[in-house]
XYZ file of C-alpha atoms in Angstrom:
680
model
C -138.275 -48.508 -204.755
C -141.227 -45.940 -204.268
C -142.811 -47.865 -201.504
C -139.161 -48.666 -199.892
C -138.976 -45.183 -199.854
C -142.484 -44.060 -198.139
C -141.952 -46.950 -195.556
C -138.813 -44.998 -194.177
C -141.191 -41.098 -194.515
C -144.179 -42.055 -193.101
C -143.243 -43.464 -190.157
C -141.011 -39.811 -189.552
C -144.345 -37.582 -190.900
C -145.310 -35.970 -187.347
C -148.728 -33.787 -187.588
C -149.015 -30.930 -184.612
C -152.104 -30.254 -182.821
C -152.537 -27.269 -180.383
C -154.643 -27.121 -177.866
C -155.947 -24.471 -175.835
C -155.803 -24.635 -172.583
C -157.524 -21.930 -170.282
C -155.999 -19.707 -168.290
C -155.215 -21.757 -164.935
C -156.233 -20.580 -161.925
C -155.934 -23.333 -159.840
C -152.136 -22.474 -157.094
C -149.423 -24.962 -157.953
C -146.787 -25.206 -154.616
C -143.658 -25.706 -156.630
C -142.171 -25.175 -153.383
C -143.941 -28.102 -152.177
C -142.937 -31.631 -154.167
C -145.475 -34.806 -152.844
C -144.473 -36.946 -150.344
C -141.759 -36.568 -148.929
C -141.982 -32.796 -150.442
C -138.092 -33.118 -151.620
C -136.219 -36.000 -152.379
C -132.656 -35.935 -153.337
C -131.575 -38.162 -156.017
C -131.227 -41.546 -155.401
C -131.288 -44.934 -157.040
C -132.312 -47.918 -155.780
C -130.078 -51.920 -156.458
C -132.149 -53.720 -158.927
C -130.864 -57.102 -160.501
C -129.371 -56.534 -163.572
C -130.894 -57.377 -166.551
C -128.958 -58.799 -169.121
C -131.093 -59.181 -171.487
C -130.816 -55.827 -173.416
C -126.832 -56.731 -173.855
C -127.315 -60.324 -175.536
C -130.120 -58.652 -177.842
C -127.462 -55.863 -178.747
C -124.936 -58.714 -179.319
C -126.774 -60.918 -181.159
C -127.601 -57.276 -183.654
C -124.228 -56.432 -183.595
C -123.013 -60.340 -185.355
C -125.847 -60.468 -187.943
C -124.834 -56.409 -188.648
C -121.040 -57.601 -188.975
C -121.994 -60.630 -190.841
C -124.230 -58.988 -193.516
C -121.068 -55.960 -193.843
C -118.530 -59.015 -194.746
C -120.724 -60.532 -197.460
C -122.041 -56.685 -198.794
C -118.187 -56.102 -198.949
C -116.861 -59.639 -200.188
C -119.299 -59.314 -203.091
C -118.408 -55.178 -204.103
C -114.750 -56.216 -204.029
C -115.281 -59.844 -206.558
C -116.906 -57.083 -208.663
C -114.254 -54.004 -207.938
C -111.267 -57.147 -209.387
C -113.094 -58.109 -212.304
C -113.401 -54.850 -213.222
C -110.137 -54.462 -212.886
C -107.774 -57.663 -214.005
C -109.987 -58.054 -217.369
C -110.084 -56.304 -220.441
C -112.536 -53.536 -221.106
C -113.158 -50.735 -223.429
C -115.818 -47.713 -223.424
C -119.127 -47.216 -225.695
C -120.180 -43.753 -225.264
C -120.837 -43.904 -221.193
C -120.909 -47.527 -220.955
C -118.371 -49.747 -220.355
C -117.835 -52.997 -221.456
C -115.772 -55.490 -219.582
C -114.635 -59.358 -221.233
C -114.403 -62.024 -219.013
C -112.935 -65.269 -220.223
C -115.251 -66.674 -217.052
C -118.921 -68.514 -219.326
C -120.615 -65.963 -217.925
C -123.733 -64.517 -219.060
C -124.024 -60.847 -219.748
C -124.819 -58.727 -216.427
C -124.889 -55.269 -215.835
C -123.294 -53.266 -212.829
C -123.684 -49.396 -212.882
C -122.049 -48.031 -216.141
C -120.046 -51.477 -216.240
C -121.711 -54.273 -218.794
C -119.712 -57.688 -217.873
C -120.211 -60.280 -221.353
C -117.820 -63.904 -222.421
C -114.640 -62.232 -224.805
C -115.605 -65.159 -226.812
C -118.963 -65.000 -227.830
C -118.195 -61.083 -227.477
C -115.893 -61.175 -230.645
C -117.791 -63.835 -232.474
C -120.376 -61.468 -232.436
C -122.379 -64.388 -231.105
C -124.028 -61.836 -228.542
C -127.788 -60.840 -229.800
C -128.846 -56.698 -230.483
C -132.283 -57.562 -228.106
C -129.390 -58.473 -225.418
C -127.378 -55.322 -225.795
C -129.673 -53.106 -225.871
C -131.375 -55.379 -222.568
C -128.034 -55.106 -220.696
C -127.426 -51.079 -221.804
C -130.789 -49.872 -220.192
C -130.022 -51.469 -217.116
C -126.765 -49.383 -217.425
C -128.231 -46.001 -218.823
C -130.931 -46.333 -215.875
C -128.426 -46.877 -213.350
C -130.880 -50.062 -211.523
C -127.527 -51.061 -209.175
C -127.860 -48.250 -207.589
C -131.073 -48.881 -206.303
C -129.682 -52.963 -205.376
C -126.870 -51.032 -202.711
C -129.437 -48.986 -201.899
C -131.859 -52.169 -201.079
C -128.083 -54.239 -199.794
C -127.216 -51.526 -197.079
C -130.835 -51.403 -195.705
C -130.728 -55.138 -195.202
C -127.182 -55.174 -193.435
C -128.967 -52.526 -190.881
C -131.866 -54.267 -190.842
C -130.993 -58.046 -191.581
C -133.894 -58.896 -189.310
C -136.708 -58.218 -191.270
C -137.595 -60.923 -194.182
C -139.440 -58.514 -196.219
C -136.577 -57.294 -197.241
C -135.224 -59.830 -198.747
C -138.437 -60.691 -200.917
C -138.369 -56.405 -201.439
C -135.707 -57.222 -203.306
C -136.699 -59.592 -205.557
C -139.218 -57.862 -206.442
C -136.946 -54.473 -207.225
C -134.617 -56.735 -209.562
C -138.113 -58.193 -211.513
C -139.021 -54.879 -211.984
C -136.033 -54.384 -213.169
C -135.801 -56.975 -216.357
C -139.339 -56.059 -216.928
C -138.502 -51.986 -217.705
C -135.527 -53.453 -219.738
C -137.571 -56.038 -221.821
C -139.951 -53.517 -222.123
C -137.349 -50.541 -223.551
C -136.217 -53.365 -226.176
C -139.893 -54.510 -227.268
C -139.645 -50.185 -227.488
C -136.952 -50.497 -230.333
C -139.219 -53.009 -232.602
C -137.815 -56.005 -231.914
C -140.160 -58.865 -232.559
C -141.604 -60.506 -229.362
C -141.675 -64.643 -230.004
C -137.817 -64.235 -230.654
C -136.789 -61.877 -228.369
C -138.748 -64.464 -225.737
C -136.561 -67.358 -227.906
C -132.679 -65.389 -227.559
C -133.943 -64.866 -223.867
C -134.396 -68.727 -223.251
C -131.411 -68.953 -224.871
C -129.353 -66.369 -223.017
C -130.763 -67.524 -219.575
C -128.965 -69.181 -216.718
C -129.473 -70.259 -213.185
C -126.007 -69.731 -212.324
C -125.728 -67.281 -209.229
C -124.616 -64.201 -210.014
C -123.471 -61.541 -207.545
C -126.135 -60.606 -205.662
C -124.736 -56.525 -206.255
C -126.098 -57.381 -210.208
C -128.797 -57.347 -213.199
C -128.385 -60.536 -215.045
C -130.653 -62.634 -217.024
C -132.283 -65.309 -215.105
C -134.166 -68.861 -216.057
C -136.504 -68.545 -212.941
C -137.879 -65.132 -213.767
C -138.621 -65.665 -217.519
C -142.231 -67.009 -217.080
C -143.286 -63.992 -215.693
C -141.563 -61.692 -218.050
C -143.048 -63.466 -220.612
C -146.899 -63.010 -218.982
C -145.921 -58.825 -218.586
C -144.749 -58.832 -222.291
C -148.317 -60.073 -223.346
C -150.014 -58.024 -221.112
C -151.499 -54.377 -222.339
C -153.197 -52.409 -219.381
C -154.922 -49.354 -220.523
C -154.583 -45.982 -219.415
C -158.513 -45.671 -218.287
C -157.333 -49.021 -216.276
C -153.821 -47.354 -214.894
C -155.635 -44.237 -213.844
C -158.302 -45.825 -211.487
C -155.554 -47.916 -210.064
C -153.602 -44.644 -209.319
C -157.217 -43.264 -208.039
C -157.900 -46.169 -205.839
C -153.807 -46.223 -204.351
C -154.637 -42.151 -203.053
C -157.071 -43.130 -200.393
C -154.831 -45.947 -199.328
C -151.411 -43.589 -199.514
C -154.049 -41.527 -197.125
C -154.527 -44.526 -194.413
C -151.282 -45.136 -194.469
C -149.825 -41.178 -193.213
C -152.446 -41.646 -190.342
C -151.799 -44.726 -189.389
C -148.115 -44.773 -188.861
C -146.885 -41.380 -188.779
C -146.563 -39.619 -185.241
C -149.180 -37.451 -183.899
C -148.386 -34.258 -181.242
C -150.218 -32.494 -178.866
C -148.946 -28.793 -177.489
C -150.142 -27.258 -174.479
C -151.168 -23.688 -175.913
C -152.438 -21.294 -172.636
C -155.073 -18.943 -173.607
C -153.523 -15.460 -172.734
C -155.020 -12.567 -170.695
C -156.105 -9.763 -172.867
C -156.052 -6.677 -170.375
C -156.896 -3.309 -171.310
C -154.652 -0.305 -171.715
C -156.018 0.650 -168.099
C -156.219 -2.526 -166.721
C -152.068 -2.892 -167.435
C -151.666 -0.595 -165.488
C -153.324 -1.171 -163.111
C -151.836 -4.317 -163.223
C -148.405 -2.772 -163.095
C -148.390 -0.750 -159.866
C -149.976 -3.541 -158.435
C -146.731 -5.921 -159.250
C -144.748 -3.230 -158.150
C -146.422 -3.002 -154.627
C -146.266 -7.192 -154.487
C -142.426 -6.815 -155.168
C -142.249 -4.434 -152.779
C -143.485 -6.637 -150.019
C -141.895 -9.683 -150.817
C -138.295 -7.925 -150.430
C -139.944 -6.812 -147.168
C -140.424 -10.742 -146.189
C -137.030 -11.569 -147.666
C -135.367 -9.277 -145.135
C -137.478 -10.502 -142.307
C -136.573 -14.208 -143.426
C -134.633 -16.471 -140.684
C -133.617 -19.359 -142.388
C -133.976 -22.414 -139.534
C -130.873 -24.427 -140.099
C -132.096 -28.013 -139.812
C -129.418 -29.532 -136.594
C -126.884 -32.241 -137.752
C -128.596 -35.079 -135.991
C -131.664 -35.258 -137.882
C -129.398 -35.187 -141.247
C -127.478 -37.979 -139.225
C -130.954 -39.748 -138.909
C -133.112 -39.077 -142.170
C -129.669 -40.558 -144.520
C -128.623 -43.326 -141.845
C -129.520 -46.604 -144.216
C -128.042 -44.769 -147.629
C -124.728 -45.313 -149.311
C -122.910 -42.707 -150.494
C -121.171 -43.034 -153.749
C -118.132 -40.479 -153.531
C -116.494 -39.662 -157.271
C -112.547 -38.250 -156.652
C -112.170 -36.445 -159.804
C -108.844 -35.384 -158.903
C -107.688 -39.428 -158.621
C -110.429 -40.771 -160.430
C -111.580 -43.084 -157.899
C -114.774 -44.728 -156.230
C -115.603 -44.984 -152.846
C -118.611 -46.374 -150.598
C -119.213 -44.045 -147.280
C -121.658 -44.577 -144.678
C -123.115 -41.017 -143.030
C -121.056 -41.555 -140.411
C -118.042 -41.712 -143.009
C -118.676 -38.326 -144.715
C -116.742 -35.844 -144.104
C -117.621 -32.757 -143.107
C -117.595 -30.648 -146.611
C -119.786 -33.717 -148.549
C -122.065 -33.677 -145.513
C -122.977 -29.909 -146.057
C -123.494 -30.989 -149.952
C -126.183 -33.018 -148.879
C -130.169 -31.184 -148.787
C -131.840 -31.043 -145.314
C -134.561 -33.211 -144.795
C -137.684 -32.709 -145.464
C -140.011 -30.685 -143.208
C -143.696 -31.995 -142.990
C -146.025 -29.985 -144.718
C -148.850 -28.013 -143.282
C -152.219 -29.267 -144.010
C -154.449 -27.729 -146.928
C -157.681 -28.402 -148.205
C -159.076 -27.550 -152.157
C -161.740 -25.692 -152.490
C -164.941 -26.343 -154.743
C -164.452 -24.783 -157.482
C -161.154 -26.735 -158.260
C -162.989 -29.996 -156.546
C -165.070 -28.890 -159.697
C -162.330 -28.053 -162.393
C -160.192 -31.623 -161.319
C -163.538 -33.515 -162.705
C -162.436 -32.461 -165.890
C -159.902 -35.660 -167.650
C -158.697 -34.502 -170.970
C -156.380 -31.967 -168.231
C -156.322 -33.180 -164.875
C -155.095 -36.764 -163.874
C -156.165 -37.376 -160.005
C -154.291 -39.704 -157.695
C -155.840 -39.832 -153.762
C -153.834 -41.348 -151.192
C -150.633 -42.703 -153.539
C -153.961 -44.800 -155.882
C -155.256 -43.282 -159.472
C -158.964 -42.513 -159.423
C -161.434 -41.137 -161.815
C -162.147 -37.888 -161.853
C -165.877 -38.138 -161.927
C -165.849 -40.073 -158.556
C -164.378 -36.751 -157.429
C -167.854 -35.732 -156.949
C -168.542 -38.240 -153.696
C -165.924 -35.748 -152.083
C -165.936 -32.343 -150.504
C -163.384 -30.159 -149.962
C -162.901 -31.204 -145.585
C -162.614 -34.758 -146.579
C -158.427 -34.130 -147.454
C -155.427 -32.752 -145.215
C -153.433 -31.851 -148.475
C -153.123 -31.617 -151.792
C -150.874 -30.848 -154.415
C -150.650 -29.809 -158.217
C -148.187 -29.999 -160.571
C -147.943 -29.456 -164.544
C -146.437 -32.370 -166.748
C -143.690 -32.091 -168.615
C -143.592 -33.415 -171.881
C -141.295 -36.442 -171.926
C -143.860 -37.538 -169.042
C -145.613 -40.289 -169.359
C -148.712 -39.496 -169.398
C -148.905 -35.813 -171.284
C -151.602 -36.289 -174.404
C -153.544 -37.930 -171.536
C -154.309 -35.176 -169.095
C -151.532 -32.033 -168.677
C -151.754 -31.289 -164.809
C -151.586 -34.397 -162.269
C -153.326 -33.354 -158.758
C -152.278 -35.853 -155.973
C -155.436 -35.554 -153.315
C -154.599 -37.023 -149.316
C -157.230 -38.013 -146.935
C -156.891 -37.515 -143.391
C -156.044 -41.079 -142.541
C -153.520 -41.301 -145.082
C -151.691 -37.856 -143.807
C -151.884 -38.676 -140.119
C -150.588 -42.797 -141.132
C -147.297 -40.973 -143.636
C -146.541 -38.261 -141.316
C -147.631 -39.558 -137.254
C -143.378 -40.486 -136.936
C -142.156 -37.412 -138.203
C -140.184 -37.708 -141.809
C -138.967 -40.587 -142.225
C -135.404 -41.838 -142.921
C -134.822 -42.450 -146.957
C -134.899 -46.621 -147.272
C -132.227 -48.955 -147.222
C -130.138 -49.611 -150.487
C -130.655 -46.538 -151.448
C -127.843 -44.865 -153.078
C -126.775 -41.288 -153.928
C -123.574 -39.924 -155.585
C -121.917 -37.416 -154.522
C -118.977 -35.458 -156.367
C -116.296 -34.569 -153.624
C -115.497 -31.241 -155.397
C -118.614 -30.019 -156.057
C -119.630 -27.136 -153.704
C -122.302 -27.021 -151.251
C -125.813 -26.176 -153.025
C -127.298 -23.764 -151.479
C -131.223 -22.315 -151.695
C -132.866 -19.627 -153.807
C -133.253 -17.482 -150.715
C -130.198 -18.379 -149.328
C -129.032 -16.361 -152.822
C -131.364 -13.598 -152.608
C -130.266 -12.654 -149.017
C -126.463 -12.832 -150.176
C -127.655 -10.704 -153.369
C -129.382 -8.116 -150.699
C -126.285 -8.196 -148.721
C -123.988 -7.526 -151.137
C -126.402 -4.234 -152.133
C -126.010 -3.184 -148.396
C -122.264 -3.467 -147.880
C -121.575 -1.713 -151.500
C -121.076 1.521 -150.326
C -118.626 0.313 -147.653
C -115.701 -2.262 -148.423
C -113.956 -3.087 -145.687
C -117.110 -3.397 -143.238
C -116.162 -4.868 -139.422
C -117.700 -7.337 -137.020
C -120.556 -6.066 -134.888
C -120.457 -7.213 -131.114
C -123.328 -9.777 -130.372
C -123.996 -8.692 -125.798
C -126.993 -9.444 -124.278
C -127.853 -8.778 -120.950
C -130.684 -10.379 -118.726
C -131.961 -7.682 -115.343
C -133.292 -9.535 -112.509
C -136.964 -9.048 -113.945
C -135.338 -11.057 -117.736
C -135.269 -7.300 -119.855
C -132.684 -7.758 -122.127
C -130.601 -5.323 -123.806
C -128.505 -5.494 -126.657
C -125.284 -4.346 -127.128
C -126.181 -1.200 -124.719
C -129.909 -0.669 -125.736
C -133.153 -2.042 -124.609
C -134.662 -4.678 -126.861
C -138.223 -6.470 -125.895
C -137.806 -10.426 -125.929
C -140.015 -11.135 -128.939
C -137.442 -8.850 -130.932
C -134.075 -9.842 -129.414
C -133.260 -12.556 -132.249
C -134.751 -10.566 -135.040
C -132.372 -7.802 -133.794
C -129.257 -9.367 -133.214
C -129.419 -10.898 -137.280
C -129.517 -7.800 -138.231
C -126.377 -7.188 -137.014
C -123.669 -8.106 -139.661
C -125.766 -8.609 -143.137
C -122.283 -8.828 -144.553
C -121.980 -11.973 -143.432
C -123.040 -15.247 -145.032
C -124.549 -18.073 -143.376
C -121.182 -20.287 -142.629
C -119.028 -17.117 -141.789
C -122.138 -15.846 -138.779
C -121.254 -19.717 -137.549
C -117.316 -18.921 -137.848
C -117.261 -15.747 -136.716
C -119.935 -14.232 -135.155
C -119.210 -14.702 -131.290
C -122.083 -13.563 -128.740
C -121.509 -13.286 -124.926
C -125.274 -13.507 -122.477
C -124.448 -12.162 -119.382
C -127.519 -12.481 -116.502
C -127.817 -10.673 -113.437
C -129.578 -13.298 -111.216
C -129.348 -17.460 -111.464
C -133.147 -17.766 -112.512
C -132.395 -16.126 -115.584
C -129.885 -19.410 -116.723
C -133.061 -20.958 -117.892
C -133.846 -18.126 -120.480
C -129.941 -17.948 -121.413
C -129.712 -21.732 -121.815
C -132.786 -21.197 -124.107
C -131.971 -17.819 -125.864
C -128.674 -19.991 -127.156
C -130.476 -22.459 -128.531
C -132.646 -19.676 -130.723
C -129.583 -18.131 -131.733
C -127.871 -21.017 -133.207
C -131.146 -19.983 -135.925
C -129.916 -17.124 -137.282
C -126.413 -18.697 -137.050
C -124.635 -17.863 -133.765
C -123.126 -21.231 -132.851
C -120.508 -19.271 -130.279
C -121.659 -18.070 -126.741
C -120.253 -17.551 -123.332
C -122.441 -17.187 -120.397
C -121.907 -15.178 -117.481
C -122.555 -14.138 -113.994
C -122.518 -10.639 -112.938
C -121.735 -11.609 -109.300
C -119.232 -14.137 -110.557
C -117.704 -11.942 -112.807
C -117.552 -8.697 -110.151
C -115.902 -10.876 -107.994
C -113.417 -11.442 -109.989
C -112.570 -8.399 -111.619
C -113.503 -10.118 -114.963
C -114.839 -8.725 -118.652
C -118.077 -8.502 -118.625
C -118.863 -10.203 -122.097
C -116.399 -12.753 -124.258
C -112.748 -11.475 -123.959
C -112.293 -14.318 -127.891
C -114.440 -11.701 -129.217
C -114.111 -11.110 -133.206
C -115.759 -6.796 -131.928
C -113.745 -4.267 -135.090
C -112.468 -7.273 -136.780
C -112.878 -7.065 -140.511
C -113.422 -9.628 -142.366
C -109.961 -10.923 -143.457
C -108.617 -10.672 -139.831
C -111.580 -12.429 -138.786
C -110.629 -15.353 -140.866
C -106.735 -15.335 -139.901
C -107.484 -15.409 -136.452
C -110.441 -18.591 -137.196
C -106.706 -19.879 -138.973
C -104.675 -19.163 -136.734
C -106.902 -21.066 -133.718
C -107.735 -23.566 -135.739
C -103.602 -24.642 -137.289
C -103.190 -24.100 -133.374
C -105.308 -26.681 -131.797
C -107.171 -23.547 -130.167
C -105.038 -23.322 -127.317
C -102.703 -20.888 -127.985
C -105.778 -18.086 -128.169
C -106.943 -18.858 -124.659
C -103.456 -17.222 -123.202
C -105.847 -14.191 -122.850
C -107.574 -15.692 -119.669
C -103.791 -16.439 -118.499
C -104.834 -13.385 -115.465
C -107.708 -14.974 -114.836
C -106.754 -19.146 -114.773
C -104.274 -18.401 -112.369
C -106.716 -17.396 -109.819
C -108.050 -21.184 -107.997
C -111.185 -18.980 -107.541
C -111.807 -18.033 -111.011
C -115.407 -18.859 -112.178
C -113.869 -18.823 -115.706
C -111.989 -22.302 -114.261
C -112.873 -25.777 -114.141
C -112.090 -27.938 -111.346
C -113.251 -29.496 -107.788
C -114.942 -26.082 -107.104
C -116.229 -25.005 -109.995
C -118.952 -22.662 -110.615
C -122.132 -22.583 -112.983
C -119.843 -19.662 -115.095
C -118.571 -21.381 -118.992
C -119.136 -21.600 -122.351
C -121.933 -23.324 -123.663
C -119.973 -23.814 -126.557
C -116.763 -23.275 -127.030
C -115.730 -20.797 -129.926
C -114.395 -23.375 -132.320
C -116.737 -25.863 -132.356
C -120.975 -26.050 -133.381
C -121.264 -28.643 -130.809
C -122.167 -28.590 -127.137
C -119.744 -30.253 -124.829
C -120.892 -33.108 -123.238
C -121.038 -33.666 -119.216
C -118.109 -31.947 -117.294
C -117.041 -32.040 -113.752
C -119.356 -29.835 -111.137
C -119.024 -28.580 -107.450
C -119.371 -32.305 -105.969
C -117.930 -33.872 -108.996
C -113.851 -33.758 -109.332
C -111.960 -34.481 -112.576
C -110.551 -37.155 -111.911
C -113.769 -38.421 -111.264
C -114.647 -36.744 -114.610
C -112.236 -38.683 -116.317
C -113.090 -41.745 -114.901
C -116.495 -42.192 -116.078
C -115.240 -40.898 -119.746
C -113.471 -44.832 -119.640
C -114.494 -46.413 -122.406
C -115.349 -43.856 -124.677
C -113.075 -43.496 -127.865
C -111.444 -39.492 -126.598
C -108.427 -37.801 -127.314
C -107.068 -35.952 -123.923
C -104.358 -33.306 -124.080
C -102.208 -31.844 -120.957
C -100.444 -29.049 -121.708
C -101.134 -29.282 -125.576
C -99.799 -32.527 -125.924
C -101.368 -35.880 -126.190
C -101.417 -38.593 -123.124
C -102.490 -41.602 -122.723
C -106.185 -41.866 -120.901
C -104.177 -43.759 -117.423
C -101.786 -40.771 -118.017
C -104.628 -38.462 -117.169
C -106.030 -40.411 -114.596
C -102.729 -40.012 -112.901
C -102.297 -36.349 -113.877
C -106.136 -34.958 -112.245
C -105.034 -37.262 -109.038
C -101.735 -35.852 -108.623
C -104.025 -32.055 -109.691
C -107.177 -31.798 -108.311
C -107.353 -27.775 -109.675
C -106.833 -28.352 -112.725
C -108.565 -26.574 -116.265
C -110.735 -28.531 -119.151
C -111.996 -27.854 -122.137
C -114.346 -30.599 -123.521
C -115.153 -31.661 -126.659
C -117.509 -34.489 -127.070
C -120.515 -35.476 -129.202
C -122.150 -39.449 -129.779
C -118.772 -40.592 -127.741
C -115.897 -39.209 -129.755
C -114.308 -36.196 -129.214
C -111.518 -34.406 -127.282
C -110.629 -33.338 -123.698
C -107.829 -30.707 -123.154
C -106.373 -30.047 -119.582
C -104.553 -27.185 -118.520
C -102.029 -27.003 -115.514
C -102.542 -23.966 -112.791
C -99.825 -21.874 -112.134
C -100.238 -20.467 -108.365
C-alpha cells in the first residue's frame, strides 16, 4: 500500500530552482511584434481530429463498466448483511449465512456459515485470523485500490498490485495467529481444511487455496533484524532516485535588482520627474493618424468574420464588405511597416548566451555562437521579447531574439503589409465596444482634466484663409504652413476623435485660383486629425453673390449636446432639411453653391454628413443629364426633392431641368445622389 501511495505522491513533488539573471540592458520593443508588427487574433481552418473524441469515449466506457462492477459487488455484500442474522461481539459484527461459504471479512463484518458456527466447527485459529482482518481494517485498502482501478482501469499493474496487497493482508493475519501461541503445523493443516478455490467478492478478505503455498513459505521464514535494517538502508537511495527521476523541476528567473545609494536614488527620482514631463509634452503634441478605410478593406479582404449576436444567441459569417460600421470599428488598423534598426556589437555579444537567449534568423532557429560571424550592419530589423512561463521553450532560454537580414526585410515588406491569408477566421462580438489604443486613453484623460473647469465648453470654429501668396490665417490669426495642423489640433480638445469627425467642421477660403491645389492638400492633412468635413470656396465667387465667407453649417458656438442633437436631426431627416439655410443662394441661377450645367469650382470637398469623398460631379462642360447617364449600371439610389425615384425618372427630370441642384455621396460605385429643383 505504501508503494502505491508513493507512486501517486512522487510525481506531485516539485523542486523549484531560482536562477538569477543580470538586469537586462538590451532594449525590448514591446510596441512592435515580430512580423507582422501586429496581427489580430485569428484561427485557421484545420481538419477535425477525431482521435481525442474516440479515445475519451473508450476511456469513458471503461470507467462506466468498472463503476458498475464495483457497485454490484458492494450491493451484494450490503444485501448479505441486511438479509441475514447477525450479532455483535466487542467491535466486530458476526453475520451468519445459510450458504456454504468459507469465512471472510469486510470492514468489521465477519461472514460465517450458520450451521458450522452454531455447531462450533470453526477453529479458534480461523476466528482469530478473520478478527485480525476486521481489527486492522484491511478492507479499506481493498476499497482504495478498487476506486483507483475504476479511474486507471487501463493500467494492468493495478491488477497485480491488488493481488499482492491481498496476499500481504493474509501474511499479517497469519502472523497475528502464530503470535498467540498456536502451533504452526496445526495451523497450516487448518488452513488447508478451510481453504477454497471458489470465487468470493473482490471486496472481501477470504481464505484462498491459491495463496496457501506462499503463506506457508513465509511462516517458515524468519528474517533477522540486521537483514531488515540492511534492506531499509538499501531502499533509501532507491527512494531518492525515484523522487529525483519522477518529480517535477521548475526554474524561476529572478532578476538581480540594481542597488542604488541614497544619493543615486534622489538623482534618479529627479530624472524620473523630468522624464515624465517630457513624455507628457510628447503626448500633448501627439497627432494620431487614422488609417484610411480602404487600407482596412484590403488587409481583411480574405478574412471570414464570425459575428456573435448575444441578444439572439446566433452566429453569422460575414465578409469584410458585409460588416456594419460598428463591427468594422472593432477591428484594429492594419500594421505599419516597421522602421529599420540594427543591433549593437554589445547586443550581438550578449545574445550568444544560449542559457538566456534563443536566436532566430529570418524566422529560422540558429545556434547562438553563429552570431560571431555577423556584424550589426548585416541586419535591417530585430526584436527582443521576454518568454512567458507557459511558453514551449521557457526554461531552455528566457528571451527570444528575432533578427532579419536586408534581403528578408525587403522580401517581406517590398509590397507593403500583405493581406491576411485566405481561410483566416476572426470572431467579433456584435455588442463589444470599439477598442482604443493606450494613446487615445491618455488623450481622453488629459482632455477631461483640461475641461474640468468648464463643464459646458463650446465648439470652436475652424476657419482657414489662404491669401494670394499662400499665407495662412486660422480664425483670423496668422499661422505658418508648418504649424497649421498643429494649431487646428489644439482647438476643441474636449472632443474625442469620433466626436471631431462628426461635429468639428472646417472651412477653407482662398483668394487666388492658384492656391486651390494647396487647399485640397490641406483638406487631406486635416483628415489626419479627424477633421472630416471641410468646405472649400473662392473669395471672388462669394463676394459676387454676397455669401458668407465660411461654412454656414458650422457648429461654431454650440455645446457638445447641441451639436449631437443637430447631427441626430440631420441623420434622421436625411440631411436635406438642414440645407434649407442655403435657400437664398440656391434660388440664384448663378450661385456658386449650385451644381448645374454652369457649375463653378466652389463646392464642398466632402458633404457635411459623410466621411467619404464624392465621386465625379457635373462640370462646366458636363450637364446634370450627362452626369446621370454616366452613372448607369452603378448601385446608386436617386432622390428628387426628398422622394426616391428611379434611374429612368431622374434622366427625364434632368433633361427637363438642366439647372438643378445636386448632392452626391458615392464610393466604390455605391451611394446616393440627391436633386433639388431651383426656384426662379
